[in-house]
Coordinates of C-alpha atoms in Angstrom, one line a residue:
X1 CA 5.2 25.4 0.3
X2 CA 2.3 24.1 -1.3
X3 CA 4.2 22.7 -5.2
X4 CA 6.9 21.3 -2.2
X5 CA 4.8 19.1 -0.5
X6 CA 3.2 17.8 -3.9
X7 CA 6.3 17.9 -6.0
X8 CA 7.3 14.3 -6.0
X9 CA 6.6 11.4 -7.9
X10 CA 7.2 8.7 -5.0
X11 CA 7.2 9.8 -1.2
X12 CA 10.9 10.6 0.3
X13 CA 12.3 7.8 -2.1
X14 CA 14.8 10.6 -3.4
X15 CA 16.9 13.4 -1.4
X16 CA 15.0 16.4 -1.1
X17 CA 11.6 15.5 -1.4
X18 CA 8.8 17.2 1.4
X19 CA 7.0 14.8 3.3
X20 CA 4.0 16.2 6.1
X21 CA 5.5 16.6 9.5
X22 CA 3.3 14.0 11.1
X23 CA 5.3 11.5 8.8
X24 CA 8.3 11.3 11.6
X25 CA 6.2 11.1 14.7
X26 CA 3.4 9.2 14.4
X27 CA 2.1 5.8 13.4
X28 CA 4.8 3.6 14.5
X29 CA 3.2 0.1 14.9
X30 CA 4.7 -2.6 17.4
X31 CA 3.8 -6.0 16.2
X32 CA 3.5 -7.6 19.4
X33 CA 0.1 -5.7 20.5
X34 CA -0.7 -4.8 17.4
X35 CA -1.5 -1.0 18.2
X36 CA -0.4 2.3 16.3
X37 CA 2.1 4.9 18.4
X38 CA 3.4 8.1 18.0
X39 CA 6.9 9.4 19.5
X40 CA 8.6 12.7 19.1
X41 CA 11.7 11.8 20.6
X42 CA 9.9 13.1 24.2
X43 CA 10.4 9.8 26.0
X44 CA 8.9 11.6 29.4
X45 CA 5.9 13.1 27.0
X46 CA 5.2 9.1 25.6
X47 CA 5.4 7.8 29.3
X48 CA 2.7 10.0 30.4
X49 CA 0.6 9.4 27.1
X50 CA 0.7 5.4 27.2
X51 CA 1.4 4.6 31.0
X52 CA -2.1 3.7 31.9
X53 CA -2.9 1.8 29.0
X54 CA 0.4 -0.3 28.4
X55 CA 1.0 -1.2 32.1
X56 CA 4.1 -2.8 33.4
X57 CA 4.5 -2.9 29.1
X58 CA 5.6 0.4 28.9
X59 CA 9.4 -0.2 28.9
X60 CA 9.8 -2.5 26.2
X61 CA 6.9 -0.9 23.9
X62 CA 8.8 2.1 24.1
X63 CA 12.3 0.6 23.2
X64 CA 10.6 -0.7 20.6
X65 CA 9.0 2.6 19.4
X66 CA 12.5 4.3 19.5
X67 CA 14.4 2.2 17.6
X68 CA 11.7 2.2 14.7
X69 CA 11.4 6.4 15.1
X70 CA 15.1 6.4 14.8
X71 CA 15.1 3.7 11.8
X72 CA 12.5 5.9 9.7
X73 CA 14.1 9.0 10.3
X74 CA 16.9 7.2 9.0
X75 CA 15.2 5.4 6.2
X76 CA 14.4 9.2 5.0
X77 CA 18.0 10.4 4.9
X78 CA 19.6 7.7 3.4
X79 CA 17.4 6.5 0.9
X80 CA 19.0 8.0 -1.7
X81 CA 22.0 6.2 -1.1
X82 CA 20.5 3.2 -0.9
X83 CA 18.4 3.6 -4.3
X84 CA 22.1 4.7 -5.7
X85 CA 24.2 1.3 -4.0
X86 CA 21.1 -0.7 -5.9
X87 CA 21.7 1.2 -9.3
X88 CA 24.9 0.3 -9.2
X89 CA 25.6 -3.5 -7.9
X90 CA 22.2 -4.9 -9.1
X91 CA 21.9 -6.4 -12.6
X92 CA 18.5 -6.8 -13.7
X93 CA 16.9 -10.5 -14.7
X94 CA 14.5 -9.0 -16.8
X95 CA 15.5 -5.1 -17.8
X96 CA 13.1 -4.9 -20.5
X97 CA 10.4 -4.8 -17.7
X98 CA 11.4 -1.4 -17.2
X99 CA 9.8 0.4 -20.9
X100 CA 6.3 0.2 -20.4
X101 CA 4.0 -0.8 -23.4
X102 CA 0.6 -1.7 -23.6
X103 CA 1.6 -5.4 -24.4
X104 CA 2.3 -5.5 -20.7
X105 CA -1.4 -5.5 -19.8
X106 CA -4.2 -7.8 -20.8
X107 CA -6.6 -7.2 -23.0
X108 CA -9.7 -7.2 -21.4
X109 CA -8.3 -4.3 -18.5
X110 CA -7.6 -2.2 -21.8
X111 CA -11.3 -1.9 -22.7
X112 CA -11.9 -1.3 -19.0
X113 CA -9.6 1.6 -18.8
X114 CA -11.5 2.8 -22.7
X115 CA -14.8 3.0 -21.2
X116 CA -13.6 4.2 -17.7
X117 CA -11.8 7.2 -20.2
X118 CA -15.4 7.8 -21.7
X119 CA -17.5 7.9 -18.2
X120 CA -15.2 10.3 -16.4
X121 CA -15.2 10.7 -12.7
X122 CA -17.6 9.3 -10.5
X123 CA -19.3 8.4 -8.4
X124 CA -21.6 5.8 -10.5
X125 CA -24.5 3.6 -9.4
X126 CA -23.5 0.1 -9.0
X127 CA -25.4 -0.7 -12.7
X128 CA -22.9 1.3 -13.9
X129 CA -19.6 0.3 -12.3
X130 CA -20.7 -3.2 -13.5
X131 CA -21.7 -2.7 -17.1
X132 CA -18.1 -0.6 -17.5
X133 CA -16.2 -4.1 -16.2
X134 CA -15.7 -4.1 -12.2
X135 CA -17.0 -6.6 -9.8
X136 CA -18.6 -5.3 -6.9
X137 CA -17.0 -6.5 -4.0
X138 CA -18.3 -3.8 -1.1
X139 CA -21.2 -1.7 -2.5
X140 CA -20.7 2.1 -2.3
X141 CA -22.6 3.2 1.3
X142 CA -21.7 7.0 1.3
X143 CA -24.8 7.8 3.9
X144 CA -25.3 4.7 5.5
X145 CA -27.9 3.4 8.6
X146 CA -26.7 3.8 12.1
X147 CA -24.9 0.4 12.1
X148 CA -23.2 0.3 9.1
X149 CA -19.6 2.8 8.4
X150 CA -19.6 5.1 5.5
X151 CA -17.7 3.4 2.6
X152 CA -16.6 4.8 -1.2
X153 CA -16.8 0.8 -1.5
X154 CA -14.7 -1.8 -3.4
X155 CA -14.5 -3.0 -7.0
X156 CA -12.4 -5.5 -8.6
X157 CA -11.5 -6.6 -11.8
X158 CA -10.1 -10.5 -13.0
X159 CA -6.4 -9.0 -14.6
X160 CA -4.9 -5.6 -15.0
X161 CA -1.6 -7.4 -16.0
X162 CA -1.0 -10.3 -18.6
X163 CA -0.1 -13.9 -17.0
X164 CA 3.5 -13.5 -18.8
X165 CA 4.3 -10.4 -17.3
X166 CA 3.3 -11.8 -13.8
X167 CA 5.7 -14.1 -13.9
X168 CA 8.7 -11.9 -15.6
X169 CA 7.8 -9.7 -12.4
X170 CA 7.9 -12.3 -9.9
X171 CA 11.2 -13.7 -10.9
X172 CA 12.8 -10.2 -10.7
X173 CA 11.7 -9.8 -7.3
X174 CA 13.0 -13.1 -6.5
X175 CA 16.2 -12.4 -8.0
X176 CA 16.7 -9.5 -6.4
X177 CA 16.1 -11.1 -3.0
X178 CA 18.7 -13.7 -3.7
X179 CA 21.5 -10.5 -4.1
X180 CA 20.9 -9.6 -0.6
X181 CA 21.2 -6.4 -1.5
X182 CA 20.4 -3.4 1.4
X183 CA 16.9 -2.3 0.1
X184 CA 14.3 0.2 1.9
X185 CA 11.4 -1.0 3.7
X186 CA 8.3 -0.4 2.1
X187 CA 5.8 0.8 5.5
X188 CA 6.4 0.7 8.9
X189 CA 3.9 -2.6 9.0
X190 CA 5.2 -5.3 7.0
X191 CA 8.6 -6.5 7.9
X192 CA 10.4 -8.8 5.3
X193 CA 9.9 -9.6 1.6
X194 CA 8.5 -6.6 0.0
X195 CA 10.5 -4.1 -2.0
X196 CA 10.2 -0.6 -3.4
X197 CA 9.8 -0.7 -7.7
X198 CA 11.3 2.2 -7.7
X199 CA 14.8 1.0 -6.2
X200 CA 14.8 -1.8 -8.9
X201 CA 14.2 0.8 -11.6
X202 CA 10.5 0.9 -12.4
X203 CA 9.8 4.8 -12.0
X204 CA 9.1 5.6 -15.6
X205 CA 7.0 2.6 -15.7
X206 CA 4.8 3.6 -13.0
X207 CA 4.3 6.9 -13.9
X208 CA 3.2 5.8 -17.6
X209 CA 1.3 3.3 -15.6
X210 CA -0.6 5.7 -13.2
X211 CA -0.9 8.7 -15.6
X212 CA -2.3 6.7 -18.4
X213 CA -4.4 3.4 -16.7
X214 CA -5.0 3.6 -13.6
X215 CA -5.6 7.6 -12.9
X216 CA -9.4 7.1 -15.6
X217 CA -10.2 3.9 -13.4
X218 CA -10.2 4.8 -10.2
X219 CA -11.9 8.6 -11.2
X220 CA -14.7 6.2 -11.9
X221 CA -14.8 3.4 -9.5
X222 CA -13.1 4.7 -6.2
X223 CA -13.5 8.5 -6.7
X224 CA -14.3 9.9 -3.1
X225 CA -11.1 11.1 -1.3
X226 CA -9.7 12.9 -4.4
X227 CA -12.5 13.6 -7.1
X228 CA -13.7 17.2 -6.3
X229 CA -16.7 18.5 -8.7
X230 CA -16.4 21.9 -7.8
X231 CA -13.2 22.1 -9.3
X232 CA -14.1 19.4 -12.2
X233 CA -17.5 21.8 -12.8
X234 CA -14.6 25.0 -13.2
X235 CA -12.4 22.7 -15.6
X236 CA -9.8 21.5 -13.5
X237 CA -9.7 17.6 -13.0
X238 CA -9.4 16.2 -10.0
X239 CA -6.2 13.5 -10.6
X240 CA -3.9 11.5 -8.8
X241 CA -0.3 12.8 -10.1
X242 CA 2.2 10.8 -7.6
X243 CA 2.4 7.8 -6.0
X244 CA 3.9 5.0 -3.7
X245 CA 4.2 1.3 -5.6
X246 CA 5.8 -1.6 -3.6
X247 CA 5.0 -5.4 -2.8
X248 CA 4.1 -6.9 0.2
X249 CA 4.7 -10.7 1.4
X250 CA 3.0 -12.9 3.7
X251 CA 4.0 -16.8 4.5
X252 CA 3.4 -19.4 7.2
X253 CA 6.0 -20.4 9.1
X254 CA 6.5 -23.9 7.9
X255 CA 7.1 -22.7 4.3
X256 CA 10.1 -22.5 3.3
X257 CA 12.1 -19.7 1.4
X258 CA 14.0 -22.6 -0.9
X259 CA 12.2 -25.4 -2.5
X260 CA 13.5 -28.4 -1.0
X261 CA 12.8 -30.0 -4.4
X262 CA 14.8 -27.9 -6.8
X263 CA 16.5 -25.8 -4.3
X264 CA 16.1 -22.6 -5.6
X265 CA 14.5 -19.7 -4.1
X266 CA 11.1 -19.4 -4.4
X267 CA 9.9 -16.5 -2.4
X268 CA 11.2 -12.4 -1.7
X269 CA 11.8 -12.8 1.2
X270 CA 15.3 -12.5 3.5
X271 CA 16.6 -15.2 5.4
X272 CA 17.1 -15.0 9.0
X273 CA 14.4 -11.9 9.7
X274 CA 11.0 -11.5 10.7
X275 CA 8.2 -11.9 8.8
X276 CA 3.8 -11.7 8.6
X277 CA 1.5 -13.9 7.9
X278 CA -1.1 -11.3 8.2
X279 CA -1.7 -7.6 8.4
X280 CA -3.8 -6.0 10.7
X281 CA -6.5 -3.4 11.0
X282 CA -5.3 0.0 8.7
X283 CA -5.8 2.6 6.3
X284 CA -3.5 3.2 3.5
X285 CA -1.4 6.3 3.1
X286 CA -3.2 7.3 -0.4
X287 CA -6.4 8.9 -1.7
X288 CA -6.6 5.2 -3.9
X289 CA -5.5 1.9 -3.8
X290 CA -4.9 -1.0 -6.0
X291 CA -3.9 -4.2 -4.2
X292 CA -2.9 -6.7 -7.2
X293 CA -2.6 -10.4 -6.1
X294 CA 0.8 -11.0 -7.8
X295 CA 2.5 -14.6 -6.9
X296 CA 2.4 -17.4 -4.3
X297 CA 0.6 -20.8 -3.6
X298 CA -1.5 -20.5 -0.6
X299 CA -4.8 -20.6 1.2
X300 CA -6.8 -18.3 3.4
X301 CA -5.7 -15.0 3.4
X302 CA -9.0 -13.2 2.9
X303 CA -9.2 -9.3 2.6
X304 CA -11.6 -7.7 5.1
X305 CA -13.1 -4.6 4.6
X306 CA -14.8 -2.7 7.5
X307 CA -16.2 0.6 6.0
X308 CA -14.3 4.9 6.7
X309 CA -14.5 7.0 9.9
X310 CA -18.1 7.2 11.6
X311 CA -19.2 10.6 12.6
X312 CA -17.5 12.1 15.4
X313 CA -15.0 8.8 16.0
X314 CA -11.2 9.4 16.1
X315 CA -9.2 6.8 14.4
X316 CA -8.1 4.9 17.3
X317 CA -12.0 4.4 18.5
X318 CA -12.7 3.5 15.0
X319 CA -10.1 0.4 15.2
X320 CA -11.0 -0.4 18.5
X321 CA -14.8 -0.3 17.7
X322 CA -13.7 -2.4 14.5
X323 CA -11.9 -4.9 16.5
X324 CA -14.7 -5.7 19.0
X325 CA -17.3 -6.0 16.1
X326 CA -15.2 -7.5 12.9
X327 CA -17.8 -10.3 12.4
X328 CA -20.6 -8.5 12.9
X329 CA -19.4 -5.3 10.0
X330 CA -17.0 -7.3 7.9
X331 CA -16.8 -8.1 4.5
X332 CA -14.9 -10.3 3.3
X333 CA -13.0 -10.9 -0.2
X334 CA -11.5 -14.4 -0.3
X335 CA -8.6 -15.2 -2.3
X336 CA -6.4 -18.6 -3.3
X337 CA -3.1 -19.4 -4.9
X338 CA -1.4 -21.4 -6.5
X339 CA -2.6 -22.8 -10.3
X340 CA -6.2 -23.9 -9.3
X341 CA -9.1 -22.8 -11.6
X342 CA -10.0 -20.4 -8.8
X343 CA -7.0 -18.7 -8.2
X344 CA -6.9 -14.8 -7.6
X345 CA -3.3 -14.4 -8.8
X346 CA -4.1 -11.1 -11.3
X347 CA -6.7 -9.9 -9.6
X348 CA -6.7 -6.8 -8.2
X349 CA -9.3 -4.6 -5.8
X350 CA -9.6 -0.8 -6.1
X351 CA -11.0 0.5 -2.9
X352 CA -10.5 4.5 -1.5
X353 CA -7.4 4.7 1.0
X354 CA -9.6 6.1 3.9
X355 CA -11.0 2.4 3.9
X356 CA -10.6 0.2 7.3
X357 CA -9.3 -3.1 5.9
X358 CA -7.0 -6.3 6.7
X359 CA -5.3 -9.1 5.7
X360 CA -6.5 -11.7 7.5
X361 CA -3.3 -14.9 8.4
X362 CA -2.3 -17.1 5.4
X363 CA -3.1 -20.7 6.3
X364 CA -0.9 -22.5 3.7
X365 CA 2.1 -21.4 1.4
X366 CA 3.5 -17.6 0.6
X367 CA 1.3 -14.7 -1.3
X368 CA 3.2 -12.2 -2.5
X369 CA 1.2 -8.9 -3.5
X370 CA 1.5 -5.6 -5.9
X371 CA 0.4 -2.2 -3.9
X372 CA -0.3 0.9 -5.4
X373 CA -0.9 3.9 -3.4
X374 CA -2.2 6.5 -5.7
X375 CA -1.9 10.2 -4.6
X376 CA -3.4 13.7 -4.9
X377 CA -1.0 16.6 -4.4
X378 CA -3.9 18.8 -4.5
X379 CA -5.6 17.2 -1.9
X380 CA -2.3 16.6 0.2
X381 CA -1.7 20.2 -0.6
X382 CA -4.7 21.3 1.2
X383 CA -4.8 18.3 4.2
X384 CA -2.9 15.9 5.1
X385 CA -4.9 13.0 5.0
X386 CA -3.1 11.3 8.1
X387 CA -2.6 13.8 10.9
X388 CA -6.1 16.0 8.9
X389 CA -3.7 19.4 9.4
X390 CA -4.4 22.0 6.9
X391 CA -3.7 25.1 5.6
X392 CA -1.2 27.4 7.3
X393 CA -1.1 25.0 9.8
X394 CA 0.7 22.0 7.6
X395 CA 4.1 21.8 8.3
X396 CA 6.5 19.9 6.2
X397 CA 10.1 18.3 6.6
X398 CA 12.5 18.2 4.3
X399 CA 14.0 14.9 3.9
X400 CA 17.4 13.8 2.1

């Protein structure tokens, strides 16, 4: 049971992988109230759950809940045919994307990862972290004062890719949007324009990727939900060995998918669906996260960090608490587009996935984004990180 649950590469994106349980009944987000659900299928048992706090709501919350329970149970089943329909009708822009080599990634991230390979796993005093390459953006707080939240903090670093392969990347994604091709959503949050790498071919890629770059990196700058010394001190390193890679997109309304100048597409996202110009309040579904600031023209936007779980707080306190405080605890990471001298496009932020953080609305333009959820079968093997079951009592679903 335990090599099952860790056994993939990328979460339920083939037939036949194990995913926790918890996966299929809980965290289904409605947009309208922003607020996290969970459903079993028990419509009587969510009734008496949510009645008092969604009111005369209750009705159309729950339709709403259903029909995305029912679309992720089918996301799970079929997304091996979809991954096989894309294989099959989609021709590549750029194929040569798919063989990774180290030309891919700019120079100055390749010393990074040499001295992050020397240091070894964390955690490191801020002197440190900066002398091996990373910009502090939230300062590690692992036993903080009573106002502040616990935090493994943030680090950031100017480019992980070079500006050529940026753009090669971008220009697949938009290409692929154009086919409007059936595709599987990335998470149950954002709605329109992002896209699993792994349907358009870019498995080997990130496993060279994740193995190689970014598993020495975050041992060292983002090491606290996976990194376990025990186990390091008896000779077994604590890594991250799968993971979950997709892009997010985020646009104002007034922007337009088309450039009205040249008339060709310009963003990834679908016509005629929904879409965000923000993201709200979360944690990520990973022991690591890189969040890589991949395309777009826009302003606003910022990244706000608020800190992990405080003591004795359950997570839907810790949002709530979050949400009445957010100027008071935030920190914020600001970010422009476009071609301006300050732009963030490259940039990417490592920060632990137990980190409360959001996207704050775009202002101006589209901002397309690279997210990497890195993952620890031997910590997933032992706890689930989002329901916290463990040992004989972790149950897992087989999906496919």
């Amino acid at each position: 049971m335990e090599q099952q649950l860790g056994c993939s590469r990328h979460a339920a994106a083939v037939a036949g992988d194990f995913i926790c349980v918890c996966r299929l009944t809980t965290d289904f987000f409605v947009h309208g109230i922003e607020r996290y659900f969970d459903f079993d299928g028990n419509e009587a048992a969510f009734r008496l759950k949510y009645n008092d706090s969604c009111g005369s709501n209750i009705d159309k919350i729950l339709e709403e809940v259903k029909a995305e329970w029912a679309e992720r149970l089918q996301k799970y089943r079929r997304s091996e045919e979809v991954h096989q329909r894309i294989r099959e009708r989609y021709v590549p822009l750029h194929p040569e994307l798919r063989k990774f080599s180290e030309q891919c990634l700019d120079p100055l991230f390749l010393e990074l990862v040499q001295r992050c390979r020397k240091l070894g796993p964390g955690p490191f005093k801020i002197e440190d972290l900066k002398a091996a390459g990373f910009e502090i953006v939230v300062p590690p707080a692992r036993e903080p004062d009573g106002v502040s939240r616990p935090t493994g903090g943030v680090v950031a670093v100017p480019r992980v890719f070079t500006p050529g392969f940026l753009r090669k990347l971008t220009e697949e994604l938009v290409h692929f949007a154009e086919t409007g091709l059936e595709y599987t959503r990335p998470n149950t949050m954002n709605r329109n324009g992002g896209v699993l790498l792994y349907e358009l071919g870019f498995q080997s890629f990130l496993d060279t990727l994740v193995q190689e770059y970014l598993n020495p990196v975050c041992r060292v700058c983002v090491p606290d939900d996976f990194v376990d010394k025990d186990a390091e001190a008896s000779g077994e390193p604590s890594v991250l060995d799968s993971h979950r890679v997709f892009t997010v997109a985020y646009r104002t309304a007034d922007y337009e998918n088309v450039d009205p100048c040249t008339k060709k597409r310009r963003t990834t996202f679908r016509d005629d669906a929904p879409f965000d110009t923000k993201l709200t309040v979360h944690t990520d579904n990973s022991e690591a996260t890189m969040n890589l600031h991949l395309a777009g023209d826009w302003t606003g936007g910022a990244l706000n960090f608020y800190g992990k779980l405080g003591k004795e707080e359950s997570y839907d306190e810790a949002v709530a608490n979050i949400r009445k405080q957010k100027d008071a605890v935030k920190i914020a990471l600001q970010r422009n587009g476009g071609d301006a001298e300050d732009s963030s496009i490259g940039m990417a932020c490592f920060h632990t996935g137990s980190e409360f953080h959001e996207a704050c609305p775009v202002d101006s333009g589209w901002r397309l984004n690279l997210v990497v959820w890195l993952r620890s079968s031997r910590m997933r093997n032992a706890q689930c990180p989002m329901c916290n079951k463990c040992g004989p009592g972790l149950k897992v679903a087989r999906v496919g």
